[in-house]
CSV table of C-alpha atoms and ligand atoms in Angstrom, one decimal:
chain,number,residue,atom,x,y,z
A,169,MET,CA,82.3,-46.1,35.0
A,170,ARG,CA,80.3,-48.0,37.6
A,171,ALA,CA,80.2,-51.1,35.5
A,172,SER,CA,80.7,-54.0,38.0
A,173,GLY,CA,77.3,-53.9,39.6
A,174,LEU,CA,75.6,-53.5,36.3
A,175,LEU,CA,77.5,-56.4,34.8
A,176,ALA,CA,76.9,-58.8,37.6
A,177,PHE,CA,73.2,-58.0,37.4
A,178,SER,CA,73.1,-58.3,33.6
A,179,ILE,CA,74.7,-61.8,33.6
A,180,VAL,CA,71.8,-63.1,35.7
A,181,VAL,CA,69.3,-61.4,33.4
A,182,ALA,CA,71.0,-62.7,30.3
A,183,SER,CA,70.9,-66.3,31.5
A,184,LEU,CA,67.2,-66.0,32.5
A,185,GLY,CA,66.5,-64.7,29.0
A,186,ALA,CA,68.3,-67.6,27.4
A,187,ALA,CA,66.3,-70.1,29.4
A,188,ALA,CA,63.0,-68.4,28.6
A,189,CYS,CA,63.6,-68.4,24.8
A,190,ALA,CA,64.8,-72.0,24.6
A,191,GLN,CA,61.2,-73.1,24.6
A,192,THR,CA,58.6,-73.1,21.9
A,193,VAL,CA,55.7,-70.7,22.3
A,194,ALA,CA,52.6,-70.4,20.1
A,195,TYR,CA,50.9,-67.0,20.2
A,196,GLU,CA,47.3,-67.6,19.1
A,197,GLY,CA,44.3,-65.8,17.8
A,198,GLY,CA,45.4,-62.2,17.2
A,199,ARG,CA,45.5,-59.8,14.3
A,200,LEU,CA,49.0,-60.0,12.8
A,201,ILE,CA,50.4,-57.0,10.9
A,202,ILE,CA,53.3,-58.4,8.9
A,203,GLY,CA,55.1,-55.0,8.3
A,204,ASP,CA,55.4,-55.4,4.5
A,205,GLY,CA,52.2,-53.6,3.6
A,206,SER,CA,50.2,-56.8,3.0
A,207,ALA,CA,46.7,-57.3,4.5
A,208,PRO,CA,46.9,-58.3,8.2
A,209,ILE,CA,46.3,-61.9,9.1
A,210,GLU,CA,43.1,-61.9,11.2
A,211,ASN,CA,42.8,-64.5,13.9
A,212,GLY,CA,46.4,-65.6,13.2
A,213,THR,CA,48.9,-67.6,15.1
A,214,PHE,CA,52.7,-67.6,15.1
A,215,VAL,CA,55.2,-69.9,16.7
A,216,VAL,CA,58.5,-68.7,18.3
A,217,ARG,CA,61.4,-71.0,19.0
A,218,ASN,CA,64.7,-69.9,20.4
A,219,GLY,CA,63.8,-66.3,19.7
A,220,THR,CA,62.9,-66.9,16.1
A,221,ILE,CA,59.6,-67.1,14.3
A,222,THR,CA,59.2,-70.7,12.9
A,223,ALA,CA,55.6,-70.5,11.6
A,224,ILE,CA,53.0,-67.9,11.1
A,225,GLY,CA,49.5,-68.0,9.5
A,226,ARG,CA,45.8,-68.6,10.0
A,227,GLU,CA,45.8,-72.4,9.9
A,228,ILE,CA,49.1,-73.6,11.3
A,229,SER,CA,49.7,-76.7,13.5
A,230,VAL,CA,51.1,-75.8,16.9
A,231,PRO,CA,54.0,-78.1,17.8
A,232,ALA,CA,53.3,-80.6,20.6
A,233,GLY,CA,54.6,-79.3,24.0
A,234,ALA,CA,54.5,-75.7,22.9
A,235,THR,CA,53.5,-73.1,25.5
A,236,ARG,CA,50.3,-71.4,24.3
A,237,GLY,CA,49.7,-67.7,24.7
A,238,SER,CA,46.4,-66.0,23.7
A,239,LEU,CA,46.3,-62.9,21.6
A,240,ALA,CA,42.5,-62.6,21.7
A,241,GLY,CA,41.5,-59.0,21.1
A,242,LYS,CA,45.1,-58.0,20.4
A,243,THR,CA,47.0,-56.7,17.4
A,244,VAL,CA,50.7,-57.6,16.8
A,245,MET,CA,53.1,-55.6,14.7
A,246,PRO,CA,56.9,-55.9,14.3
A,247,ALA,CA,59.0,-53.9,16.7
A,248,MET,CA,60.2,-50.6,15.2
A,249,ILE,CA,63.6,-49.7,14.0
A,250,ASN,CA,64.8,-46.1,14.5
A,251,VAL,CA,67.7,-45.2,12.2
A,252,HIS,CA,68.4,-41.7,13.6
A,253,VAL,CA,68.9,-40.7,17.2
A,254,HIS,CA,71.6,-39.1,19.4
A,255,ILE,CA,72.2,-41.4,22.3
A,256,GLY,CA,74.1,-41.0,25.6
A,257,TYR,CA,74.0,-37.3,26.5
A,258,GLU,CA,70.6,-36.9,28.1
A,259,LYS,CA,70.2,-37.5,31.8
A,260,TYR,CA,67.0,-35.5,32.3
A,261,LEU,CA,68.4,-33.5,35.2
A,262,SER,CA,71.4,-32.6,33.1
A,263,TRP,CA,72.5,-33.0,29.5
A,264,GLY,CA,76.0,-33.2,28.0
A,265,ALA,CA,79.3,-35.2,27.6
A,266,GLN,CA,79.6,-35.7,31.4
A,267,ASN,CA,76.6,-38.1,31.2
A,268,TYR,CA,78.1,-40.3,28.4
A,269,SER,CA,78.7,-43.8,29.8
A,270,ALA,CA,77.8,-47.3,28.8
A,271,GLU,CA,75.2,-47.2,31.6
A,272,ASN,CA,73.5,-44.2,30.2
A,273,VAL,CA,73.6,-45.5,26.6
A,274,LEU,CA,71.9,-48.6,28.0
A,275,ASP,CA,69.3,-46.5,29.8
A,276,HIS,CA,68.4,-44.8,26.6
A,277,LEU,CA,68.2,-48.2,24.8
A,278,GLN,CA,65.9,-49.5,27.5
A,279,ARG,CA,63.6,-46.5,27.0
A,280,GLU,CA,63.5,-47.2,23.3
A,281,ALA,CA,62.6,-50.9,24.0
A,282,PHE,CA,59.9,-49.8,26.4
A,283,TYR,CA,58.2,-48.0,23.5
A,284,GLY,CA,58.6,-50.9,21.1
A,285,VAL,CA,61.8,-50.1,19.3
A,286,ALA,CA,64.0,-53.1,18.7
A,287,VAL,CA,67.0,-51.3,17.1
A,288,THR,CA,68.2,-47.8,17.7
A,289,GLN,CA,70.9,-46.2,15.6
A,290,SER,CA,72.9,-43.2,16.9
A,291,VAL,CA,74.1,-41.0,14.1
A,292,GLY,CA,77.3,-39.0,14.1
A,293,SER,CA,77.4,-38.3,17.8
A,294,SER,CA,78.7,-41.5,19.4
A,295,PRO,CA,82.4,-42.0,20.4
A,296,LEU,CA,83.9,-44.7,18.1
A,297,ASP,CA,85.8,-47.0,20.4
A,298,GLN,CA,83.4,-46.9,23.3
A,299,SER,CA,80.5,-47.6,20.9
A,300,LEU,CA,82.3,-50.5,19.3
A,301,GLN,CA,82.9,-51.9,22.7
A,302,PHE,CA,79.3,-51.4,23.7
A,303,GLN,CA,78.2,-53.3,20.6
A,304,ARG,CA,80.5,-56.2,21.4
A,305,ASP,CA,79.3,-56.3,25.1
A,306,GLN,CA,75.6,-56.1,24.1
A,307,LYS,CA,76.1,-58.9,21.5
A,308,ALA,CA,77.8,-61.0,24.1
A,309,GLY,CA,74.8,-60.7,26.4
A,310,LYS,CA,76.4,-58.6,29.1
A,311,PHE,CA,73.6,-56.2,29.4
A,312,PRO,CA,69.9,-56.5,30.4
A,313,GLN,CA,67.4,-56.6,27.5
A,314,ALA,CA,67.3,-53.3,25.6
A,315,SER,CA,67.0,-52.0,22.0
A,316,ARG,CA,69.9,-53.1,19.9
A,317,PHE,CA,72.5,-50.4,19.6
A,318,LEU,CA,73.9,-49.3,16.3
A,319,PHE,CA,75.9,-46.2,15.5
A,320,ILE,CA,77.5,-44.5,12.6
A,321,PRO,CA,80.4,-42.0,12.7
A,322,GLY,CA,79.9,-38.4,11.5
A,323,TYR,CA,81.9,-36.1,9.3
A,324,ALA,CA,82.0,-32.3,9.2
A,325,PRO,CA,84.4,-29.5,8.2
A,326,PRO,CA,86.5,-28.1,11.1
A,327,ASN,CA,84.1,-26.2,13.4
A,328,GLY,CA,81.1,-27.3,11.4
A,329,GLY,CA,78.6,-30.1,11.9
A,330,PRO,CA,75.9,-30.4,14.6
A,331,ASP,CA,73.9,-27.6,16.1
A,332,GLU,CA,75.7,-25.8,18.9
A,333,VAL,CA,74.2,-27.8,21.8
A,334,LEU,CA,75.2,-31.2,20.3
A,335,ARG,CA,78.5,-29.7,19.0
A,336,GLU,CA,79.6,-28.8,22.5
A,337,ALA,CA,78.9,-32.3,23.8
A,338,THR,CA,80.5,-34.1,20.9
A,339,ASN,CA,83.6,-31.8,21.0
A,340,ALA,CA,84.2,-32.8,24.6
A,341,LEU,CA,84.4,-36.4,23.5
A,342,HIS,CA,86.2,-35.7,20.2
A,343,VAL,CA,83.5,-37.5,18.3
A,344,ILE,CA,83.1,-35.6,15.0
A,345,ASN,CA,85.6,-36.5,12.3
A,346,GLU,CA,86.7,-33.1,11.0
A,347,VAL,CA,88.0,-33.2,7.4
A,348,SER,CA,88.8,-30.4,5.1
A,349,THR,CA,90.3,-32.1,2.0
A,350,ALA,CA,89.4,-35.0,-0.2
A,351,GLN,CA,92.6,-36.8,0.8
A,352,GLU,CA,91.8,-36.5,4.5
A,353,ALA,CA,88.3,-37.7,3.9
A,354,ARG,CA,89.4,-40.8,1.9
A,355,ALA,CA,92.0,-41.7,4.5
A,356,SER,CA,89.5,-41.5,7.3
A,357,ILE,CA,86.8,-43.5,5.5
A,358,GLN,CA,89.4,-46.2,4.9
A,359,LYS,CA,90.2,-46.3,8.6
A,360,MET,CA,86.4,-46.7,9.3
A,361,ALA,CA,86.2,-49.5,6.9
A,362,THR,CA,88.9,-51.5,8.7
A,363,LYS,CA,86.8,-51.2,11.9
A,364,GLY,CA,83.8,-52.7,10.3
A,365,ILE,CA,81.8,-49.5,10.0
A,366,LYS,CA,78.9,-49.9,7.6
A,367,ALA,CA,77.8,-46.2,7.2
A,368,VAL,CA,78.8,-42.7,7.9
A,369,LYS,CA,77.0,-39.4,8.3
A,370,ILE,CA,77.9,-36.1,6.7
A,371,TRP,CA,76.8,-32.6,7.8
A,372,VAL,CA,76.4,-30.5,4.6
A,373,ASP,CA,74.9,-27.4,6.3
A,374,ASP,CA,76.1,-24.0,7.2
A,375,ARG,CA,73.4,-23.3,9.8
A,376,ARG,CA,72.3,-20.2,7.9
A,377,GLY,CA,75.8,-19.0,7.4
A,378,ALA,CA,76.9,-19.6,11.0
A,379,TYR,CA,79.1,-22.6,10.3
A,380,PRO,CA,81.6,-23.6,7.6
A,381,LYS,CA,79.9,-25.7,4.9
A,382,MET,CA,81.2,-29.0,3.7
A,383,THR,CA,82.6,-28.5,0.2
A,384,PRO,CA,81.6,-30.7,-2.8
A,385,GLU,CA,85.2,-31.8,-3.1
A,386,VAL,CA,85.0,-33.3,0.4
A,387,TYR,CA,81.5,-34.9,0.3
A,388,ASN,CA,82.2,-36.3,-3.2
A,389,ALA,CA,85.3,-38.0,-1.8
A,390,ILE,CA,83.5,-39.3,1.3
A,391,ILE,CA,80.6,-40.7,-0.8
A,392,ALA,CA,82.9,-42.3,-3.4
A,393,GLU,CA,85.3,-43.8,-0.9
A,394,ALA,CA,82.4,-45.0,1.3
A,395,HIS,CA,80.7,-46.7,-1.7
A,396,LYS,CA,84.0,-48.3,-2.6
A,397,HIS,CA,83.9,-50.0,0.8
A,398,GLY,CA,80.3,-50.9,0.7
A,399,MET,CA,79.3,-48.3,3.2
A,400,MET,CA,76.3,-46.0,3.0
A,401,VAL,CA,76.3,-42.3,3.5
A,402,HIS,CA,73.6,-40.4,5.4
A,403,ALA,CA,73.5,-36.7,4.6
A,404,HIS,CA,72.2,-34.0,6.8
A,405,ALA,CA,70.9,-31.3,4.4
A,406,THR,CA,68.0,-29.0,5.1
A,407,THR,CA,67.8,-26.7,2.1
A,408,LEU,CA,66.6,-27.6,-1.4
A,409,GLU,CA,70.0,-26.6,-2.9
A,410,ASP,CA,71.9,-28.9,-0.5
A,411,GLN,CA,69.5,-31.8,-0.8
A,412,LYS,CA,69.8,-31.6,-4.6
A,413,ALA,CA,73.6,-31.5,-4.3
A,414,VAL,CA,73.9,-34.5,-2.0
A,415,VAL,CA,71.3,-36.7,-3.7
A,416,GLY,CA,73.0,-35.9,-7.0
A,417,ALA,CA,76.4,-36.8,-5.5
A,418,GLY,CA,75.0,-40.2,-4.5
A,419,ALA,CA,74.1,-39.9,-0.8
A,420,ASP,CA,72.1,-43.0,0.2
A,421,VAL,CA,70.0,-41.6,3.1
A,422,LEU,CA,68.6,-38.1,3.4
A,423,VAL,CA,68.1,-36.7,6.9
A,424,HIS,CA,65.7,-33.9,7.5
A,425,LEU,CA,63.1,-32.0,5.5
A,426,VAL,CA,63.4,-29.0,3.2
A,427,GLN,CA,61.6,-26.7,5.6
A,428,ASN,CA,61.7,-23.3,4.1
A,429,GLU,CA,60.9,-23.7,0.4
A,430,ARG,CA,58.8,-25.7,-1.9
A,431,LEU,CA,60.5,-28.5,-3.9
A,432,ASP,CA,60.9,-28.0,-7.6
A,433,ASP,CA,60.6,-30.3,-10.6
A,434,GLU,CA,64.4,-30.6,-11.0
A,435,TYR,CA,64.7,-32.1,-7.5
A,436,LEU,CA,61.7,-34.4,-7.9
A,437,ALA,CA,63.2,-35.7,-11.2
A,438,LEU,CA,66.4,-36.4,-9.4
A,439,LEU,CA,64.6,-38.2,-6.6
A,440,LYS,CA,62.8,-40.4,-9.1
A,441,GLN,CA,66.1,-41.4,-10.5
A,442,LYS,CA,68.0,-41.9,-7.2
A,443,LYS,CA,65.3,-43.0,-4.8
A,444,PRO,CA,67.2,-42.3,-1.6
A,445,TYR,CA,66.1,-43.4,1.8
A,446,TRP,CA,64.6,-40.5,3.8
A,447,ALA,CA,64.7,-40.2,7.6
A,448,THR,CA,62.1,-37.4,7.9
A,449,VAL,CA,62.8,-36.3,11.5
A,450,ILE,CA,59.6,-34.2,11.6
A,451,THR,CA,58.5,-34.3,15.2
A,452,LEU,CA,61.4,-33.5,17.5
A,453,GLY,CA,60.5,-30.5,19.5
A,454,ASP,CA,56.8,-31.2,19.3
A,455,PRO,CA,55.9,-31.1,22.9
A,456,THR,CA,52.1,-31.2,22.5
A,457,ALA,CA,51.7,-34.5,24.2
A,458,VAL,CA,53.4,-33.3,27.4
A,459,CYS,CA,51.5,-30.0,27.2
A,460,ASP,CA,48.3,-32.1,26.9
A,461,HIS,CA,49.2,-34.3,30.0
A,462,ASP,CA,49.3,-37.5,27.9
A,463,PRO,CA,50.5,-40.3,30.3
A,464,PHE,CA,52.0,-42.2,27.4
A,465,PHE,CA,54.7,-39.6,27.1
A,466,GLU,CA,54.8,-38.4,30.8
A,467,GLN,CA,55.5,-41.8,32.3
A,468,ALA,CA,59.1,-41.8,31.1
A,469,LEU,CA,59.9,-38.2,32.0
A,470,PRO,CA,60.9,-36.9,35.5
A,471,ASP,CA,58.3,-34.5,37.0
A,472,VAL,CA,60.9,-31.7,37.0
A,473,VAL,CA,61.3,-32.0,33.2
A,474,ILE,CA,57.6,-32.1,32.7
A,475,ALA,CA,57.2,-29.0,34.8
A,476,LYS,CA,60.0,-27.3,33.0
A,477,ILE,CA,58.5,-28.0,29.5
A,478,ARG,CA,55.1,-26.7,30.7
A,479,ALA,CA,56.7,-23.6,32.1
A,480,THR,CA,58.6,-22.8,28.9
A,481,MET,CA,56.6,-20.5,26.8
A,482,GLU,CA,59.2,-19.3,24.3
A,483,ARG,CA,59.3,-21.3,21.1
A,484,ARG,CA,62.9,-22.1,20.1
A,485,PRO,CA,64.1,-24.8,17.7
A,486,LEU,CA,64.5,-28.2,19.3
A,487,THR,CA,63.5,-26.9,22.8
A,488,PRO,CA,60.3,-28.4,24.2
A,489,SER,CA,57.9,-25.8,25.2
A,490,CYS,CA,54.2,-25.2,25.7
A,491,GLY,CA,53.9,-21.7,24.4
A,492,PRO,CA,51.9,-20.5,21.4
A,493,PRO,CA,53.1,-21.6,18.0
A,494,SER,CA,56.0,-19.5,16.5
A,495,ALA,CA,55.2,-16.9,13.9
A,496,ASN,CA,56.3,-19.0,11.0
A,497,ALA,CA,54.8,-22.3,12.2
A,498,ALA,CA,51.8,-22.1,9.8
A,499,THR,CA,54.1,-21.4,6.8
A,500,ARG,CA,56.4,-24.3,7.7
A,501,GLU,CA,53.4,-26.6,8.0
A,502,ALA,CA,52.1,-25.5,4.6
A,503,ILE,CA,55.5,-26.2,3.1
A,504,LEU,CA,55.7,-29.6,4.8
A,505,ALA,CA,52.2,-30.5,3.5
A,506,TYR,CA,53.4,-29.5,0.0
A,507,ASN,CA,56.8,-31.2,0.1
A,508,PHE,CA,56.1,-34.5,2.0
A,509,PRO,CA,53.7,-36.2,-0.5
A,510,ARG,CA,55.8,-35.0,-3.4
A,511,MET,CA,59.0,-36.5,-1.9
A,512,VAL,CA,57.1,-39.8,-1.4
A,513,ALA,CA,55.5,-39.8,-4.8
A,514,ALA,CA,58.9,-39.1,-6.4
A,515,GLY,CA,60.3,-42.2,-4.7
A,516,ALA,CA,62.1,-41.1,-1.6
A,517,ARG,CA,61.9,-44.1,0.7
A,518,VAL,CA,60.6,-43.0,4.1
A,519,VAL,CA,62.3,-44.6,7.1
A,520,LEU,CA,61.9,-43.9,10.8
A,521,GLY,CA,64.2,-41.4,12.4
A,522,THR,CA,63.5,-39.0,15.2
A,523,ASP,CA,66.7,-37.1,16.2
A,524,THR,CA,65.8,-37.8,19.9
A,525,GLY,CA,68.6,-36.9,22.3
A,526,VAL,CA,70.1,-34.1,20.1
A,527,HIS,CA,68.9,-31.5,22.7
A,528,PRO,CA,67.7,-31.7,26.3
A,529,GLY,CA,64.2,-32.5,27.3
A,530,HIS,CA,63.1,-35.2,24.9
A,531,THR,CA,62.4,-38.8,25.8
A,532,PHE,CA,63.6,-41.8,23.9
A,533,GLY,CA,61.1,-44.1,22.2
A,534,SER,CA,57.9,-42.0,22.4
A,535,GLY,CA,58.7,-39.7,19.5
A,536,GLU,CA,58.6,-42.6,17.1
A,537,HIS,CA,54.9,-42.9,17.7
A,538,VAL,CA,54.4,-39.2,17.0
A,539,GLU,CA,56.5,-39.5,13.7
A,540,LEU,CA,54.2,-42.3,12.5
A,541,ALA,CA,51.1,-40.2,13.2
A,542,ARG,CA,52.6,-37.2,11.4
A,543,TRP,CA,53.3,-39.3,8.3
A,544,VAL,CA,49.7,-40.5,8.3
A,545,GLN,CA,48.5,-36.9,8.7
A,546,LEU,CA,50.7,-36.0,5.7
A,547,GLY,CA,49.3,-38.7,3.5
A,548,LEU,CA,50.8,-42.2,4.2
A,549,THR,CA,48.3,-44.9,5.0
A,550,PRO,CA,48.8,-46.5,8.5
A,551,SER,CA,50.1,-49.6,6.8
A,552,GLN,CA,52.7,-47.6,4.8
A,553,ALA,CA,53.7,-45.8,8.0
A,554,ILE,CA,54.3,-49.2,9.8
A,555,THR,CA,56.3,-50.5,6.9
A,556,ALA,CA,58.5,-47.3,7.0
A,557,ALA,CA,59.1,-48.0,10.7
A,558,THR,CA,59.8,-51.7,10.4
A,559,LYS,CA,60.6,-53.5,7.2
A,560,ARG,CA,62.2,-50.6,5.3
A,561,PRO,CA,64.7,-49.5,8.1
A,562,ALA,CA,65.6,-53.2,8.5
A,563,GLU,CA,66.4,-53.3,4.8
A,564,LEU,CA,68.4,-50.0,5.0
A,565,LEU,CA,70.5,-51.3,7.9
A,566,GLY,CA,71.0,-54.7,6.3
A,567,LEU,CA,69.2,-56.5,9.2
A,568,LYS,CA,68.0,-59.5,7.2
A,569,ASP,CA,66.4,-61.2,10.2
A,570,MET,CA,64.4,-58.3,11.4
A,571,GLY,CA,61.6,-55.9,10.3
A,572,THR,CA,58.6,-58.2,9.6
A,573,LEU,CA,56.7,-61.0,11.2
A,574,ALA,CA,57.7,-63.9,9.0
A,575,VAL,CA,59.4,-67.3,9.3
A,576,GLY,CA,63.1,-66.9,10.0
A,577,LYS,CA,62.8,-63.5,11.5
A,578,ARG,CA,63.6,-62.7,15.1
A,579,ALA,CA,60.6,-62.5,17.3
A,580,ASP,CA,60.8,-58.8,18.0
A,581,PHE,CA,57.2,-57.6,18.2
A,582,ILE,CA,54.7,-55.2,19.9
A,583,VAL,CA,51.4,-56.5,21.2
A,584,LEU,CA,48.8,-53.7,21.0
A,585,ASP,CA,45.3,-53.4,22.6
A,586,ALA,CA,43.9,-51.7,19.5
A,587,ASN,CA,44.4,-51.8,15.7
A,588,PRO,CA,46.8,-49.2,14.3
A,589,LEU,CA,45.5,-49.8,10.8
A,590,GLU,CA,42.3,-48.2,11.9
A,591,ASP,CA,44.0,-45.3,13.8
A,592,ILE,CA,47.7,-44.9,13.8
A,593,HIS,CA,47.6,-43.5,17.3
A,594,ASN,CA,46.8,-47.1,18.4
A,595,THR,CA,50.5,-47.9,18.2
A,596,ARG,CA,50.6,-46.2,21.6
A,597,LYS,CA,48.2,-48.7,23.2
A,598,ILE,CA,51.1,-51.1,24.0
A,599,SER,CA,50.2,-54.2,26.0
A,600,SER,CA,53.7,-55.7,25.8
A,601,VAL,CA,56.9,-55.7,23.9
A,602,TYR,CA,59.0,-58.8,23.0
A,603,LEU,CA,62.6,-58.8,21.9
A,604,ASP,CA,64.1,-62.1,20.7
A,605,GLY,CA,61.0,-63.8,21.9
A,606,VAL,CA,61.5,-62.6,25.4
A,607,LYS,CA,59.0,-60.3,27.1
A,608,PHE,CA,60.5,-56.9,27.9
A,609,ASP,CA,60.0,-55.8,31.5
A,610,ARG,CA,58.1,-52.6,30.9
A,611,GLU,CA,56.5,-52.6,34.4
A,612,GLY,CA,60.0,-52.8,36.0
A,613,LEU,CA,61.1,-49.7,34.1
A,614,VAL,CA,58.0,-47.7,35.0
A,615,ALA,CA,58.6,-48.7,38.7
A,616,ARG,CA,62.2,-47.5,38.4
A,617,TRP,CA,61.2,-44.2,36.8
A,618,LYS,CA,58.6,-43.6,39.5
A,619,LYS,CA,61.2,-44.3,42.2
A,620,ALA,CA,63.8,-41.9,40.6
A,621,ASN,CA,61.0,-39.3,40.5
A,622,ALA,CA,60.2,-39.7,44.2
A,623,GLY,CA,63.9,-39.1,44.9
A,624,HIS,CA,63.8,-35.5,43.7
B,707,ZN,ZN1,70.4,-35.8,14.0
């Protein structure tokens, strides 16, 4: 790994960051969206000291000597938290295990930060020891500013698990924990607990008969052992039967939608009782924005990738393309429109997850904004959508000092040029992003992407 140059550079950046947040700054006169569903504070002010919010409200006294920043005409919302991506394999000109390095993980996290995401959790596809090391290094301030990296290990039966593209990449790095008995499962979870792992993912899916399926014996053992150690279990399940089974077994987080059938009363009653978190992962593979030449999405993608997406006319799952909708698109949309509000009404707790990076050609960070818009289209209010992208994922991940704009929380926020409560698409009108009270260098990233583009 070419780490030495990167590390030398990052030490300079880290110390600048520390100097910048040691002061007190008052951000004045903006619309403040708290992130907890409450009404926004109009013409509000908040004070940040050492990266933490120390006061917030309409009538607050600004400490003497504080630097003052105007938020006139702006709306501020908490930075987002994405609980489901697959980081490290995408390199835009190629995709796979050969690209996996701390440098590439950092690149993806910077892309997430660019789009206003303060925390990014990679699920089931990150190598354990490298990822633990990355977390230590990031915590120690060895890297330039980026979204905070979290990861959870993944479990599957031998030769099961992720779709074939991700499976090939994760196999090369021996990432998936393959277990076939309850005993193996329990032993592996115990090992994870000693390493400080807080959650795991299980794949309970046979990919329409193409893969071996995780047995109830194994997932019951994983869930029971994980809970014994205070760990959560995220379950990949895409059919009604499988979702019923894993929710019934006590999985804490559902990943994916039931796409091919309408939910029934038995499942809705179970959801009412269990109230799992639910990472919907609706939008991956929706390339409309690139097809429509939207600069918000295009700015982070190399020209060659954009050209490739536009030239791809065949619709295949997860592959970005600009062709006509697939034959079953309307049916799937109708099922989604039926299932989504019923899941929410039954008590499934929506959290932001996008699956970005699971397949070539997607960009980190922008899909979050599409996911929010889809939720609103399917019936959430913009305020509920923002809560599902901020406060609730912070709660799920146990990040007590994140997720809302409130006293004692880290100053991780997005400054917007327009109000997303009026139109959720306004989350895309990003003026600036702050992490730990320090402005993230978005312009520098755009310049770097442009330069990389010119090199091809
Ligand atoms: Zn995934």
